[in-house]
mmCIF file of C-alpha atoms in Angstrom:
data_model
loop_
_atom_site.group_PDB
_atom_site.id
_atom_site.type_symbol
_atom_site.label_atom_id
_atom_site.label_comp_id
_atom_site.label_asym_id
_atom_site.label_seq_id
_atom_site.Cartn_x
_atom_site.Cartn_y
_atom_site.Cartn_z
ATOM 1 C CA UNK L 1234 0.000 0.000 0.000
ATOM 2 C CA UNK L 1235 1.254 3.487 -0.801
ATOM 3 C CA UNK L 1236 2.599 5.415 2.172
ATOM 4 C CA UNK L 1237 0.683 8.490 0.951
ATOM 5 C CA UNK L 1238 -2.661 6.717 1.334
ATOM 6 C CA UNK L 1239 -1.959 5.432 4.876
ATOM 7 C CA UNK L 1240 -2.495 8.771 6.697
ATOM 8 C CA UNK L 1241 -5.814 9.172 4.897
ATOM 9 C CA UNK L 1242 -6.976 5.732 6.083
ATOM 10 C CA UNK L 1243 -5.987 6.574 9.659
ATOM 11 C CA UNK L 1244 -7.911 9.845 9.558
ATOM 12 C CA UNK L 1245 -10.942 8.116 8.083
ATOM 13 C CA UNK L 1246 -10.921 5.414 10.786
ATOM 14 C CA UNK L 1247 -10.667 7.980 13.605
ATOM 15 C CA UNK L 1248 -13.488 10.049 12.083
ATOM 16 C CA UNK L 1249 -15.817 7.073 11.790
ATOM 17 C CA UNK L 1250 -15.033 6.100 15.382
ATOM 18 C CA UNK L 1251 -15.841 9.597 16.651
ATOM 19 C CA UNK L 1252 -19.091 9.708 14.625
ATOM 20 C CA UNK L 1253 -20.222 6.368 16.074
ATOM 21 C CA UNK L 1254 -19.411 7.557 19.571
ATOM 22 C CA UNK L 1255 -21.416 10.748 19.024
ATOM 23 C CA UNK L 1256 -24.472 8.833 17.829
ATOM 24 C CA UNK L 1257 -24.335 6.530 20.847
ATOM 25 C CA UNK L 1258 -24.104 9.483 23.201
ATOM 26 C CA UNK L 1259 -27.168 11.091 21.556
ATOM 27 C CA UNK L 1260 -29.187 7.881 21.949
ATOM 28 C CA UNK L 1261 -28.261 7.666 25.646
ATOM 29 C CA UNK L 1262 -29.370 11.258 26.120
ATOM 30 C CA UNK L 1263 -32.728 10.572 24.443
ATOM 31 C CA UNK L 1264 -33.199 7.466 26.576
ATOM 32 C CA UNK L 1265 -32.550 9.422 29.762
ATOM 33 C CA UNK L 1266 -34.963 12.122 28.608
ATOM 34 C CA UNK L 1267 -37.684 9.549 27.949
ATOM 35 C CA UNK L 1268 -37.140 7.934 31.341
ATOM 36 C CA UNK L 1269 -37.492 11.356 32.972
ATOM 37 C CA UNK L 1270 -40.787 11.947 31.164
ATOM 38 C CA UNK L 1271 -42.188 8.615 32.327
ATOM 39 C CA UNK L 1272 -41.250 9.392 35.920
ATOM 40 C CA UNK L 1273 -42.920 12.800 35.666
ATOM 41 C CA UNK L 1274 -46.127 11.185 34.417
ATOM 42 C CA UNK L 1275 -46.074 8.673 37.261
ATOM 43 C CA UNK L 1276 -45.627 11.434 39.865
ATOM 44 C CA UNK L 1277 -48.360 13.470 38.215
ATOM 45 C CA UNK L 1278 -50.699 10.462 38.273
ATOM 46 C CA UNK L 1279 -50.284 10.130 42.042
ATOM 47 C CA UNK L 1280 -51.693 13.646 42.432
ATOM 48 C CA UNK L 1281 -54.857 13.071 40.443
ATOM 49 C CA UNK L 1282 -58.106 14.349 41.957
ATOM 50 C CA UNK L 1283 -60.141 12.038 44.144
ATOM 51 C CA UNK L 1284 -63.473 11.516 42.365
ATOM 52 C CA UNK L 1285 -66.385 11.728 44.806
ATOM 53 C CA UNK L 1286 -69.975 10.973 43.811
ATOM 54 C CA UNK L 1287 -72.818 12.631 45.752
ATOM 55 C CA UNK L 1288 -76.581 12.232 45.580
ATOM 56 C CA UNK L 1289 -77.628 15.904 45.620
ATOM 57 C CA UNK L 1290 -76.155 19.303 44.793
ATOM 58 C CA UNK L 1291 -75.712 20.674 48.369
ATOM 59 C CA UNK L 1292 -73.493 17.681 49.184
ATOM 60 C CA UNK L 1293 -71.217 18.656 46.294
ATOM 61 C CA UNK L 1294 -70.431 21.953 48.015
ATOM 62 C CA UNK L 1295 -69.680 20.158 51.285
ATOM 63 C CA UNK L 1296 -67.249 17.820 49.500
ATOM 64 C CA UNK L 1297 -65.610 20.621 47.518
ATOM 65 C CA UNK L 1298 -65.183 22.816 50.598
ATOM 66 C CA UNK L 1299 -63.401 20.009 52.460
ATOM 67 C CA UNK L 1300 -61.586 18.488 49.474
ATOM 68 C CA UNK L 1301 -60.493 21.728 47.830
ATOM 69 C CA UNK L 1302 -58.459 21.260 44.657
ATOM 70 C CA UNK L 1303 -57.818 17.599 45.468
ATOM 71 C CA UNK L 1304 -61.357 16.391 44.675
ATOM 72 C CA UNK L 1305 -63.721 16.273 41.741
ATOM 73 C CA UNK L 1306 -67.438 15.798 42.416
ATOM 74 C CA UNK L 1307 -70.029 13.922 40.378
ATOM 75 C CA UNK L 1308 -73.648 14.846 41.258
ATOM 76 C CA UNK L 1309 -76.021 11.958 40.599
ATOM 77 C CA UNK L 1310 -79.291 13.947 40.749
ATOM 78 C CA UNK L 1311 -78.926 17.074 38.578
ATOM 79 C CA UNK L 1312 -80.425 20.473 39.488
ATOM 80 C CA UNK L 1313 -84.169 20.576 38.865
ATOM 81 C CA UNK L 1314 -84.688 16.797 39.063
ATOM 82 C CA UNK L 1315 -86.922 15.184 41.684
ATOM 83 C CA UNK L 1316 -84.755 13.072 44.043
ATOM 84 C CA UNK L 1317 -87.749 10.890 44.857
ATOM 85 C CA UNK L 1318 -88.172 9.572 41.314
ATOM 86 C CA UNK L 1319 -84.933 10.271 39.416
ATOM 87 C CA UNK L 1320 -83.179 7.423 37.604
ATOM 88 C CA UNK L 1321 -79.575 7.947 36.438
ATOM 89 C CA UNK L 1322 -78.686 7.318 32.816
ATOM 90 C CA UNK L 1323 -76.067 4.735 31.722
ATOM 91 C CA UNK L 1324 -73.634 7.616 31.162
ATOM 92 C CA UNK L 1325 -74.149 8.845 34.724
ATOM 93 C CA UNK L 1326 -73.722 5.324 36.035
ATOM 94 C CA UNK L 1327 -70.440 5.206 34.130
ATOM 95 C CA UNK L 1328 -69.283 8.416 35.834
ATOM 96 C CA UNK L 1329 -70.150 6.953 39.230
ATOM 97 C CA UNK L 1330 -68.093 3.870 38.442
ATOM 98 C CA UNK L 1331 -64.967 6.064 38.479
ATOM 99 C CA UNK L 1332 -65.639 7.393 41.970
ATOM 100 C CA UNK L 1333 -63.410 6.420 44.889
ATOM 101 C CA UNK L 1334 -66.079 7.591 47.341
ATOM 102 C CA UNK L 1335 -69.867 7.965 47.236
ATOM 103 C CA UNK L 1336 -71.597 10.228 49.776
ATOM 104 C CA UNK L 1337 -75.229 9.273 50.403
ATOM 105 C CA UNK L 1338 -77.932 11.276 52.169
ATOM 106 C CA UNK L 1339 -78.534 8.002 53.939
ATOM 107 C CA UNK L 1340 -82.143 8.335 55.090
ATOM 108 C CA UNK L 1341 -85.353 7.447 53.261
ATOM 109 C CA UNK L 1342 -84.136 8.659 49.864
ATOM 110 C CA UNK L 1343 -85.923 6.311 47.409
ATOM 111 C CA UNK L 1344 -83.293 6.938 44.741
ATOM 112 C CA UNK L 1345 -80.526 5.697 47.042
ATOM 113 C CA UNK L 1346 -82.492 2.709 48.255
ATOM 114 C CA UNK L 1347 -82.958 1.499 44.680
ATOM 115 C CA UNK L 1348 -79.519 2.297 43.282
ATOM 116 C CA UNK L 1349 -77.006 1.929 46.112
ATOM 117 C CA UNK L 1350 -76.472 -1.804 45.544
ATOM 118 C CA UNK L 1351 -76.004 -1.179 41.830
ATOM 119 C CA UNK L 1352 -73.325 1.391 42.590
ATOM 120 C CA UNK L 1353 -71.576 -1.112 44.822
ATOM 121 C CA UNK L 1354 -71.648 -3.731 42.066
ATOM 122 C CA UNK L 1355 -70.176 -1.286 39.532
ATOM 123 C CA UNK L 1356 -67.155 -0.487 41.681
ATOM 124 C CA UNK L 1357 -66.593 -2.694 44.704
ATOM 125 C CA UNK L 1358 -63.727 -0.455 45.816
ATOM 126 C CA UNK L 1359 -65.905 2.649 46.274
ATOM 127 C CA UNK L 1360 -66.143 3.856 49.876
ATOM 128 C CA UNK L 1361 -69.796 4.501 50.798
ATOM 129 C CA UNK L 1362 -70.156 7.405 53.263
ATOM 130 C CA UNK L 1363 -73.511 7.897 54.989
ATOM 131 C CA UNK L 1364 -73.637 11.638 55.589
ATOM 132 C CA UNK L 1365 -76.606 11.320 58.009
ATOM 133 C CA UNK L 1366 -74.535 9.322 60.509
ATOM 134 C CA UNK L 1367 -74.831 11.032 63.893
ATOM 135 C CA UNK L 1368 -77.845 13.200 62.985
ATOM 136 C CA UNK L 1369 -81.013 12.940 65.082
ATOM 137 C CA UNK L 1370 -83.572 12.004 62.440
ATOM 138 C CA UNK L 1371 -87.147 13.299 62.390
ATOM 139 C CA UNK L 1372 -90.338 11.895 60.976
ATOM 140 C CA UNK L 1373 -91.650 13.539 57.836
ATOM 141 C CA UNK L 1374 -94.029 16.330 58.840
ATOM 142 C CA UNK L 1375 -97.755 15.627 58.936
ATOM 143 C CA UNK L 1376 -100.677 17.824 59.912
ATOM 144 C CA UNK L 1377 -101.761 17.664 63.529
ATOM 145 C CA UNK L 1378 -105.345 17.537 62.294
ATOM 146 C CA UNK L 1379 -104.729 14.751 59.790
ATOM 147 C CA UNK L 1380 -106.327 12.172 62.078
ATOM 148 C CA UNK L 1381 -109.748 11.177 60.807
ATOM 149 C CA UNK L 1382 -112.750 11.788 63.025
ATOM 150 C CA UNK L 1383 -113.434 8.644 64.985
ATOM 151 C CA UNK L 1384 -109.830 7.481 64.684
ATOM 152 C CA UNK L 1385 -109.827 6.715 68.398
ATOM 153 C CA UNK L 1386 -112.239 3.892 67.632
ATOM 154 C CA UNK L 1387 -109.540 2.021 65.714
ATOM 155 C CA UNK L 1388 -108.264 -1.031 67.498
ATOM 156 C CA UNK L 1389 -104.977 -0.790 69.357
ATOM 157 C CA UNK L 1390 -103.527 -3.471 67.089
ATOM 158 C CA UNK L 1391 -104.310 -1.450 63.965
ATOM 159 C CA UNK L 1392 -102.822 1.674 65.520
ATOM 160 C CA UNK L 1393 -99.631 -0.219 66.337
ATOM 161 C CA UNK L 1394 -99.405 -1.463 62.745
ATOM 162 C CA UNK L 1395 -99.772 2.075 61.393
ATOM 163 C CA UNK L 1396 -97.142 3.379 63.785
ATOM 164 C CA UNK L 1397 -94.690 0.619 62.870
ATOM 165 C CA UNK L 1398 -95.224 1.288 59.184
ATOM 166 C CA UNK L 1399 -94.669 5.008 59.575
ATOM 167 C CA UNK L 1400 -91.388 4.416 61.394
ATOM 168 C CA UNK L 1401 -90.122 2.516 58.361
ATOM 169 C CA UNK L 1402 -91.296 4.883 55.641
ATOM 170 C CA UNK L 1403 -91.751 8.389 57.032
ATOM 171 C CA UNK L 1404 -88.335 9.628 58.134
ATOM 172 C CA UNK L 1405 -87.516 13.081 56.800
ATOM 173 C CA UNK L 1406 -84.539 12.904 54.398
ATOM 174 C CA UNK L 1407 -84.033 16.697 54.127
ATOM 175 C CA UNK L 1408 -81.271 16.728 56.733
ATOM 176 C CA UNK L 1409 -79.117 19.368 55.011
ATOM 177 C CA UNK L 1410 -81.691 22.175 55.488
ATOM 178 C CA UNK L 1411 -80.320 22.557 59.020
ATOM 179 C CA UNK L 1412 -76.880 24.220 59.228
ATOM 180 C CA UNK L 1413 -76.251 22.225 62.413
ATOM 181 C CA UNK L 1414 -76.875 19.020 60.463
ATOM 182 C CA UNK L 1415 -74.732 20.310 57.605
ATOM 183 C CA UNK L 1416 -71.813 20.499 60.061
ATOM 184 C CA UNK L 1417 -72.272 16.814 60.923
ATOM 185 C CA UNK L 1418 -72.447 15.941 57.224
ATOM 186 C CA UNK L 1419 -69.189 17.837 56.655
ATOM 187 C CA UNK L 1420 -67.522 15.890 59.468
ATOM 188 C CA UNK L 1421 -68.652 12.605 57.902
ATOM 189 C CA UNK L 1422 -67.323 13.705 54.514
ATOM 190 C CA UNK L 1423 -63.990 14.659 56.070
ATOM 191 C CA UNK L 1424 -63.689 11.225 57.686
ATOM 192 C CA UNK L 1425 -64.374 9.616 54.311
ATOM 193 C CA UNK L 1426 -61.794 11.714 52.472
ATOM 194 C CA UNK L 1427 -59.199 11.125 55.178
ATOM 195 C CA UNK L 1428 -59.740 7.383 54.782
ATOM 196 C CA UNK L 1429 -59.746 7.491 50.978
ATOM 197 C CA UNK L 1430 -56.736 9.801 50.681
ATOM 198 C CA UNK L 1431 -54.799 9.664 53.977
ATOM 199 C CA UNK L 1432 -51.759 11.468 52.522
ATOM 200 C CA UNK L 1433 -53.813 14.693 52.423
ATOM 201 C CA UNK L 1434 -55.589 14.271 55.757
ATOM 202 C CA UNK L 1435 -54.106 17.451 57.247
ATOM 203 C CA UNK L 1436 -55.145 19.486 54.201
ATOM 204 C CA UNK L 1437 -58.706 18.172 54.471
ATOM 205 C CA UNK L 1438 -58.821 18.902 58.216
ATOM 206 C CA UNK L 1439 -57.797 22.527 57.651
ATOM 207 C CA UNK L 1440 -60.464 22.976 54.982
ATOM 208 C CA UNK L 1441 -63.086 21.310 57.178
ATOM 209 C CA UNK L 1442 -62.339 23.633 60.086
ATOM 210 C CA UNK L 1443 -62.578 26.715 57.862
ATOM 211 C CA UNK L 1444 -65.936 25.639 56.430
ATOM 212 C CA UNK L 1445 -67.351 24.751 59.835
ATOM 213 C CA UNK L 1446 -66.690 28.375 60.828
ATOM 214 C CA UNK L 1447 -68.674 29.494 57.762
ATOM 215 C CA UNK L 1448 -71.574 27.306 58.836
ATOM 216 C CA UNK L 1449 -71.410 28.672 62.407
ATOM 217 C CA UNK L 1450 -71.571 32.201 61.011
ATOM 218 C CA UNK L 1451 -74.537 31.211 58.805
ATOM 219 C CA UNK L 1452 -76.381 29.802 61.825
ATOM 220 C CA UNK L 1453 -75.770 33.024 63.790
ATOM 221 C CA UNK L 1454 -77.106 35.172 60.906
ATOM 222 C CA UNK L 1455 -80.266 33.077 60.603
ATOM 223 C CA UNK L 1456 -80.943 33.292 64.346
ATOM 224 C CA UNK L 1457 -80.504 37.063 64.225
ATOM 225 C CA UNK L 1458 -82.975 37.392 61.323
ATOM 226 C CA UNK L 1459 -85.623 35.340 63.128
ATOM 227 C CA UNK L 1460 -85.088 36.846 66.567
ATOM 228 C CA UNK L 1461 -88.105 38.605 68.045
ATOM 229 C CA UNK L 1462 -90.629 37.145 65.605
ATOM 230 C CA UNK L 1463 -93.789 36.459 67.617
ATOM 231 C CA UNK L 1464 -95.640 34.478 64.980
ATOM 232 C CA UNK L 1465 -93.411 31.710 63.685
ATOM 233 C CA UNK L 1466 -95.594 29.800 61.206
ATOM 234 C CA UNK L 1467 -94.846 29.226 57.531
ATOM 235 C CA UNK L 1468 -96.587 27.094 54.900
ATOM 236 C CA UNK L 1469 -94.844 24.900 52.352
ATOM 237 C CA UNK L 1470 -96.087 22.555 49.663
ATOM 238 C CA UNK L 1471 -93.494 19.795 50.111
ATOM 239 C CA UNK L 1472 -92.277 19.351 53.722
ATOM 240 C CA UNK L 1473 -88.592 19.987 52.999
ATOM 241 C CA UNK L 1474 -87.884 22.378 55.858
ATOM 242 C CA UNK L 1475 -88.674 20.325 58.963
ATOM 243 C CA UNK L 1476 -85.096 20.283 60.290
ATOM 244 C CA UNK L 1477 -84.767 24.018 59.624
ATOM 245 C CA UNK L 1478 -88.022 24.681 61.497
ATOM 246 C CA UNK L 1479 -86.929 22.520 64.444
ATOM 247 C CA UNK L 1480 -83.585 24.328 64.721
ATOM 248 C CA UNK L 1481 -85.115 27.803 64.788
ATOM 249 C CA UNK L 1482 -88.339 27.121 66.719
ATOM 250 C CA UNK L 1483 -90.638 27.611 63.722
ATOM 251 C CA UNK L 1484 -93.844 25.790 62.781
ATOM 252 C CA UNK L 1485 -93.906 24.360 59.267
ATOM 253 C CA UNK L 1486 -97.382 23.771 57.818
ATOM 254 C CA UNK L 1487 -97.114 21.403 54.821
ATOM 255 C CA UNK L 1488 -99.712 21.104 52.060
ATOM 256 C CA UNK L 1489 -98.567 17.557 51.361
ATOM 257 C CA UNK L 1490 -99.434 14.965 53.982
ATOM 258 C CA UNK L 1491 -96.285 13.060 54.994
ATOM 259 C CA UNK L 1492 -94.865 13.788 51.551
ATOM 260 C CA UNK L 1493 -97.998 12.634 49.693
ATOM 261 C CA UNK L 1494 -100.450 14.590 47.535
ATOM 262 C CA UNK L 1495 -103.346 15.775 49.728
ATOM 263 C CA UNK L 1496 -106.875 14.494 49.219
ATOM 264 C CA UNK L 1497 -109.729 16.961 48.618
ATOM 265 C CA UNK L 1498 -110.636 16.688 52.303
ATOM 266 C CA UNK L 1499 -107.032 17.326 53.373
ATOM 267 C CA UNK L 1500 -106.795 20.288 51.006
ATOM 268 C CA UNK L 1501 -109.908 21.828 52.561
ATOM 269 C CA UNK L 1502 -108.320 21.473 56.009
ATOM 270 C CA UNK L 1503 -105.097 23.089 54.796
ATOM 271 C CA UNK L 1504 -107.046 26.044 53.409
ATOM 272 C CA UNK L 1505 -108.958 26.392 56.664
ATOM 273 C CA UNK L 1506 -105.708 26.303 58.665
ATOM 274 C CA UNK L 1507 -104.060 28.854 56.364
ATOM 275 C CA UNK L 1508 -106.981 31.247 56.883
ATOM 276 C CA UNK L 1509 -106.882 30.687 60.633
ATOM 277 C CA UNK L 1510 -103.143 31.439 60.754
ATOM 278 C CA UNK L 1511 -103.503 34.298 58.227
ATOM 279 C CA UNK L 1512 -100.962 32.667 55.911
ATOM 280 C CA UNK L 1513 -100.536 34.578 52.645
ATOM 281 C CA UNK L 1514 -97.466 32.835 51.179
ATOM 282 C CA UNK L 1515 -97.011 29.179 50.249
ATOM 283 C CA UNK L 1516 -93.430 28.106 49.626
ATOM 284 C CA UNK L 1517 -92.763 25.632 46.822
ATOM 285 C CA UNK L 1518 -89.647 24.106 45.301
ATOM 286 C CA UNK L 1519 -88.908 23.799 41.572
ATOM 287 C CA UNK L 1520 -88.740 19.994 41.601
ATOM 288 C CA UNK L 1521 -92.470 19.537 42.306
ATOM 289 C CA UNK L 1522 -95.775 20.418 40.686
ATOM 290 C CA UNK L 1523 -97.296 23.556 42.183
ATOM 291 C CA UNK L 1524 -100.920 22.846 41.221
ATOM 292 C CA UNK L 1525 -102.192 22.162 44.755
ATOM 293 C CA UNK L 1526 -100.197 25.079 46.153
ATOM 294 C CA UNK L 1527 -101.722 27.393 43.547
ATOM 295 C CA UNK L 1528 -105.192 26.167 44.509
ATOM 296 C CA UNK L 1529 -104.572 26.943 48.177
ATOM 297 C CA UNK L 1530 -103.083 30.342 47.338
ATOM 298 C CA UNK L 1531 -106.139 31.247 45.269
ATOM 299 C CA UNK L 1532 -108.502 30.284 48.083
ATOM 300 C CA UNK L 1533 -106.655 32.319 50.713
ATOM 301 C CA UNK L 1534 -105.835 35.273 48.472
ATOM 302 C CA UNK L 1535 -102.132 34.577 48.790
ATOM 303 C CA UNK L 1536 -99.176 33.852 46.535
ATOM 304 C CA UNK L 1537 -96.737 31.063 45.732
ATOM 305 C CA UNK L 1538 -93.027 31.741 46.318
ATOM 306 C CA UNK L 1539 -90.226 29.424 45.208
ATOM 307 C CA UNK L 1540 -87.459 28.401 47.626
ATOM 308 C CA UNK L 1541 -85.097 25.627 46.606
ATOM 309 C CA UNK L 1542 -83.510 23.376 49.264
ATOM 310 C CA UNK L 1543 -81.457 21.698 46.510
ATOM 311 C CA UNK L 1544 -79.830 24.842 45.109
ATOM 312 C CA UNK L 1545 -76.087 25.181 44.638
ATOM 313 C CA UNK L 1546 -74.026 27.554 46.827
ATOM 314 C CA UNK L 1547 -75.398 26.241 50.112
ATOM 315 C CA UNK L 1548 -74.463 29.160 52.379
ATOM 316 C CA UNK L 1549 -75.712 31.834 49.964
ATOM 317 C CA UNK L 1550 -78.933 29.895 49.327
ATOM 318 C CA UNK L 1551 -79.642 29.407 53.033
ATOM 319 C CA UNK L 1552 -79.052 33.117 53.623
ATOM 320 C CA UNK L 1553 -81.543 33.909 50.865
ATOM 321 C CA UNK L 1554 -84.148 31.380 52.057
ATOM 322 C CA UNK L 1555 -83.957 32.588 55.659
ATOM 323 C CA UNK L 1556 -84.443 36.183 54.462
ATOM 324 C CA UNK L 1557 -87.616 35.118 52.635
ATOM 325 C CA UNK L 1558 -88.916 33.133 55.601
ATOM 326 C CA UNK L 1559 -88.212 36.015 57.988
ATOM 327 C CA UNK L 1560 -90.243 38.415 55.831
ATOM 328 C CA UNK L 1561 -93.213 36.050 55.591
ATOM 329 C CA UNK L 1562 -93.584 34.470 59.016
ATOM 330 C CA UNK L 1563 -97.146 34.788 60.365
#
């Protein structure tokens, strides 16, 4: 081989070696970069929001106030729907299946009684939290005069049967209309979140304490608005405000009888009672027909006013509702 060509071969060999080394170094760099990206995704995944399903809108606020930016809520019964008859769609059932926790009202809510086992079968790992745990439950309001004339002639056995039946079916599910009850519900939700996501227990506790102070302030405002009212009666179509009335020493007069449409005879008694108490306003909620309420209002020369116990923004709504009640107590 010519001596002149030898240096060229040496240079070519060294160049190829350096080129190969450079390519290998670039591949290593890309590999490290990819590994870093995977790790970032894994860390990010560990911080994903806890999905919490709730039955009604007010519960969503309770969960969001405690959970902050670490939770995402799924409301089963949308605004405007009747909780007594609502049936979730397959899409909504699919959303529930993603939930790590489901917060129930937990008392005589027909929707929950029908669907709770189905939710459990969809996702066996979902923690079920009964938000009514620890609340003193009340029977659904009925009229004092609802007893038929001659009812005392019923046999004692029949009376016992009626009483036993009412204990099973007539508990009032509207627990959240009392701020004091709302505080208990918030505590139950906190316990559930702390169990579901123990790493953020301190964060949830701080949020819980802050919201409990908001609810205490709400309770104080309501008491101030109602203070000094001599007549403390108000009439509603659907008996949603029994816990509210009990908390603030009010008398709720429902048009419905134990949550059921009144008969013609019952309606006549309601009208008579409204005239006796000089009631001029009947409170209704958007989820129910107002036909019977309108009939009563016409007979007494009064009006129908909407108040929604299922509205969003719990504190603001309760402030608004208590303002309306305070102006219309008779």
